[in-house]
Amino acid sequence: FFAIGALPYKFLENGNQESSGFGDLTLKLGPRGTEDLGKYGSFHWITAVGTSFPLGDAEAKPALGAGRYDFKGGFTTTWLDAKKKNECTTAFDYAKPLTLYQGRRASDEINAGFIVGRKLNDIWRVGAGLRGTLKVGEPNDSDYILKARALMRYTFPQNKMWHLELIADRSIETKNMPEEISGALLVRYNFKP
């Protein structure tokens, strides 16, 4: 099984307005699996469902949270070559508002993307790809943002179960959504090597 808990700390700037603090908490759980493809490598998949909890300040300008509960569900796949040096990872996530914030309707969101990566040595792995968000349904139907993404992963040599990931995104195309430059530092622990 796969479980994730994400509580982001955000630094946001929009024109001359700035805010910082914790965003909304997301918890997800689901099955995972692996298929050995022999000389063609291996295929790994994760599916998960869960919810986000409105912990971020929705009144801040810019807002740190959505002020509502959302259903979240999706899947991630990773293909690794036989030597585990090259990879291609895809992700798909669907978010549906379960409650309203101040009576305001919100569109569903589809998030999808991919990263093509390579292992440089036993410690470092790098990758690049695209990530996008599409709004579905009123009031923001068909608004979207497409971002270029770069990733660096550090695996601790003393304990290969721990990883640090640095992710950088920059918007390259948008419709009715603000342009974005963002970064994230993630800490991961794998319970199985």
Short mmCIF file of C-alpha atoms in Angstrom, two decimals:
data_model
loop_
_atom_site.label_atom_id
_atom_site.label_comp_id
_atom_site.label_asym_id
_atom_site.label_seq_id
_atom_site.Cartn_x
_atom_site.Cartn_y
_atom_site.Cartn_z
CA PHE A 1 0.00 0.00 0.00
CA PHE A 2 0.94 3.62 -0.56
CA ALA A 3 0.16 6.50 1.81
CA ILE A 4 0.98 10.17 1.53
CA GLY A 5 0.53 13.13 3.82
CA ALA A 6 1.38 16.56 2.39
CA LEU A 7 1.33 19.82 4.33
CA PRO A 8 3.02 22.50 2.22
CA TYR A 9 4.63 25.64 3.60
CA LYS A 10 4.13 28.39 1.03
CA PHE A 11 5.75 31.71 0.16
CA LEU A 12 3.42 33.47 -2.29
CA GLU A 13 3.73 36.76 -4.16
CA ASN A 14 1.18 38.34 -6.49
CA GLY A 15 2.10 41.84 -7.62
CA ASN A 16 2.70 43.79 -4.39
CA GLN A 17 0.86 41.28 -2.17
CA GLU A 18 2.75 38.58 -0.25
CA SER A 19 1.73 35.80 2.11
CA SER A 20 3.44 32.83 3.71
CA GLY A 21 2.37 29.95 5.90
CA PHE A 22 1.01 26.43 5.79
CA GLY A 23 -1.36 25.40 3.00
CA ASP A 24 -4.07 22.74 3.01
CA LEU A 25 -3.31 19.23 4.32
CA THR A 26 -3.74 16.36 1.83
CA LEU A 27 -3.99 12.71 2.92
CA LYS A 28 -4.19 9.83 0.40
CA LEU A 29 -4.03 6.04 0.53
CA GLY A 30 -4.12 3.29 -2.07
CA PRO A 31 -2.61 0.12 -3.54
CA ARG A 32 0.66 -0.05 -5.43
CA GLY A 33 2.32 -2.68 -7.58
CA THR A 34 5.25 -3.65 -9.77
CA GLU A 35 5.50 -5.67 -12.97
CA ASP A 36 8.87 -7.13 -14.02
CA LEU A 37 9.30 -6.69 -17.80
CA GLY A 38 12.55 -8.67 -18.03
CA LYS A 39 15.02 -7.12 -20.48
CA TYR A 40 12.58 -4.21 -20.99
CA GLY A 41 12.88 -3.09 -17.36
CA SER A 42 10.06 -2.76 -14.85
CA PHE A 43 6.72 -0.98 -14.56
CA HIS A 44 5.54 0.49 -11.23
CA TRP A 45 2.10 1.92 -10.43
CA ILE A 46 0.36 3.65 -7.54
CA THR A 47 -3.33 4.51 -7.22
CA ALA A 48 -4.61 6.58 -4.33
CA VAL A 49 -7.73 8.39 -3.10
CA GLY A 50 -8.12 10.83 -0.26
CA THR A 51 -9.07 14.34 0.69
CA SER A 52 -7.61 17.74 1.37
CA PHE A 53 -8.41 19.53 4.63
CA PRO A 54 -8.75 23.34 4.73
CA LEU A 55 -5.86 24.24 7.05
CA GLY A 56 -4.35 27.03 4.92
CA ASP A 57 -5.51 30.62 5.40
CA ALA A 58 -8.08 31.21 2.65
CA GLU A 59 -8.40 34.89 3.67
CA ALA A 60 -4.72 35.71 3.03
CA LYS A 61 -3.88 37.70 -0.10
CA PRO A 62 -2.78 35.64 -2.01
CA ALA A 63 -4.67 32.74 -0.39
CA LEU A 64 -2.68 29.94 1.25
CA GLY A 65 -5.58 27.48 1.15
CA ALA A 66 -8.86 26.79 -0.63
CA GLY A 67 -11.08 27.06 2.47
CA ARG A 68 -12.91 23.84 1.59
CA TYR A 69 -12.65 20.04 1.61
CA ASP A 70 -11.74 18.41 -1.72
CA PHE A 71 -11.86 14.78 -2.90
CA LYS A 72 -8.59 13.75 -4.58
CA GLY A 73 -7.94 10.61 -6.60
CA GLY A 74 -5.39 9.57 -9.16
CA PHE A 75 -2.52 7.37 -10.22
CA THR A 76 1.20 7.48 -10.92
CA THR A 77 3.24 5.15 -13.14
CA THR A 78 7.00 4.74 -13.51
CA TRP A 79 8.89 2.74 -16.11
CA LEU A 80 12.55 1.93 -15.31
CA ASP A 81 14.93 0.37 -17.81
CA ALA A 82 16.59 -2.95 -16.95
CA LYS A 83 19.64 -1.21 -15.41
CA LYS A 84 17.39 1.24 -13.47
CA LYS A 85 19.25 4.20 -14.97
CA ASN A 86 16.54 5.72 -17.18
CA GLU A 87 12.93 6.33 -16.24
CA CYS A 88 9.66 7.83 -17.40
CA THR A 89 7.10 8.80 -14.76
CA THR A 90 3.52 9.89 -15.44
CA ALA A 91 0.94 11.29 -13.02
CA PHE A 92 -2.80 11.99 -13.16
CA ASP A 93 -4.87 13.51 -10.37
CA TYR A 94 -8.53 14.57 -10.20
CA ALA A 95 -9.77 16.99 -7.54
CA LYS A 96 -13.46 17.67 -6.85
CA PRO A 97 -14.66 20.21 -4.27
CA LEU A 98 -16.77 18.51 -1.58
CA THR A 99 -17.75 21.71 0.23
CA LEU A 100 -18.01 25.38 -0.73
CA TYR A 101 -15.97 28.26 0.68
CA GLN A 102 -18.15 31.32 1.40
CA GLY A 103 -20.80 29.89 -0.93
CA ARG A 104 -18.51 30.15 -3.98
CA ARG A 105 -18.62 27.38 -6.57
CA ALA A 106 -15.30 25.96 -7.71
CA SER A 107 -14.39 23.99 -10.82
CA ASP A 108 -13.07 20.45 -10.67
CA GLU A 109 -9.37 20.15 -11.53
CA ILE A 110 -7.45 17.67 -13.64
CA ASN A 111 -3.69 17.64 -13.03
CA ALA A 112 -1.46 15.56 -15.28
CA GLY A 113 2.16 15.40 -16.36
CA PHE A 114 5.29 13.41 -17.04
CA ILE A 115 9.00 13.44 -16.22
CA VAL A 116 11.79 11.73 -18.14
CA GLY A 117 14.78 11.12 -15.87
CA ARG A 118 18.19 9.56 -15.53
CA LYS A 119 20.27 8.23 -12.65
CA LEU A 120 23.65 9.99 -12.55
CA ASN A 121 25.14 7.84 -9.75
CA ASP A 122 24.00 6.09 -6.55
CA ILE A 123 23.09 9.43 -4.96
CA TRP A 124 21.72 11.75 -7.69
CA ARG A 125 18.86 11.41 -10.19
CA VAL A 126 17.66 14.25 -12.49
CA GLY A 127 14.64 14.70 -14.73
CA ALA A 128 12.58 17.14 -16.78
CA GLY A 129 9.04 17.19 -18.14
CA LEU A 130 5.70 18.97 -18.27
CA ARG A 131 2.88 19.41 -15.74
CA GLY A 132 -0.53 20.94 -16.34
CA THR A 133 -3.80 21.82 -14.65
CA LEU A 134 -7.16 22.03 -16.43
CA LYS A 135 -10.32 23.43 -14.78
CA VAL A 136 -13.49 21.45 -15.58
CA GLY A 137 -17.00 22.82 -15.09
CA GLU A 138 -18.28 26.21 -14.04
CA PRO A 139 -17.19 28.80 -13.05
CA ASN A 140 -13.75 28.38 -14.70
CA ASP A 141 -14.39 25.72 -17.35
CA SER A 142 -11.39 25.15 -19.70
CA ASP A 143 -9.01 27.53 -17.89
CA TYR A 144 -5.56 25.93 -17.72
CA ILE A 145 -1.87 26.29 -16.97
CA LEU A 146 1.00 24.30 -18.52
CA LYS A 147 4.35 24.26 -16.71
CA ALA A 148 7.85 23.04 -17.51
CA ARG A 149 9.22 20.97 -14.63
CA ALA A 150 12.74 20.05 -13.50
CA LEU A 151 13.54 17.57 -10.73
CA MET A 152 16.62 16.57 -8.73
CA ARG A 153 16.53 13.65 -6.27
CA TYR A 154 19.13 13.00 -3.60
CA THR A 155 19.26 9.52 -2.03
CA PHE A 156 20.99 9.36 1.33
CA PRO A 157 23.96 6.96 0.98
CA GLN A 158 23.72 5.88 4.64
CA ASN A 159 20.06 4.88 4.30
CA LYS A 160 18.67 4.51 0.76
CA MET A 161 15.09 4.54 2.07
CA TRP A 162 15.29 8.35 2.56
CA HIS A 163 15.12 10.76 -0.39
CA LEU A 164 15.12 14.53 -0.83
CA GLU A 165 13.51 15.88 -4.00
CA LEU A 166 13.80 19.41 -5.32
CA ILE A 167 11.15 20.32 -7.91
CA ALA A 168 11.06 23.56 -9.92
CA ASP A 169 8.12 24.62 -12.13
CA ARG A 170 7.72 27.54 -14.53
CA SER A 171 4.55 28.29 -16.48
CA ILE A 172 4.94 28.26 -20.27
CA GLU A 173 1.29 28.60 -21.33
CA THR A 174 -1.80 29.76 -19.45
CA LYS A 175 -5.47 30.68 -19.96
CA ASN A 176 -7.09 32.80 -17.20
CA MET A 177 -4.66 31.50 -14.56
CA PRO A 178 -1.72 33.50 -13.19
CA GLU A 179 1.77 32.81 -14.50
CA GLU A 180 3.81 30.86 -12.02
CA ILE A 181 7.33 30.15 -10.88
CA SER A 182 7.38 27.68 -8.01
CA GLY A 183 9.58 25.23 -6.20
CA ALA A 184 9.13 22.42 -3.71
CA LEU A 185 11.43 20.47 -1.43
CA LEU A 186 10.02 17.03 -0.60
CA VAL A 187 11.19 14.49 1.95
CA ARG A 188 10.32 10.87 1.14
CA TYR A 189 10.72 7.60 2.99
CA ASN A 190 10.22 4.28 1.15
CA PHE A 191 9.15 1.45 3.44
CA LYS A 192 10.36 -1.15 0.90
CA PRO A 193 13.67 -0.78 -1.03
#
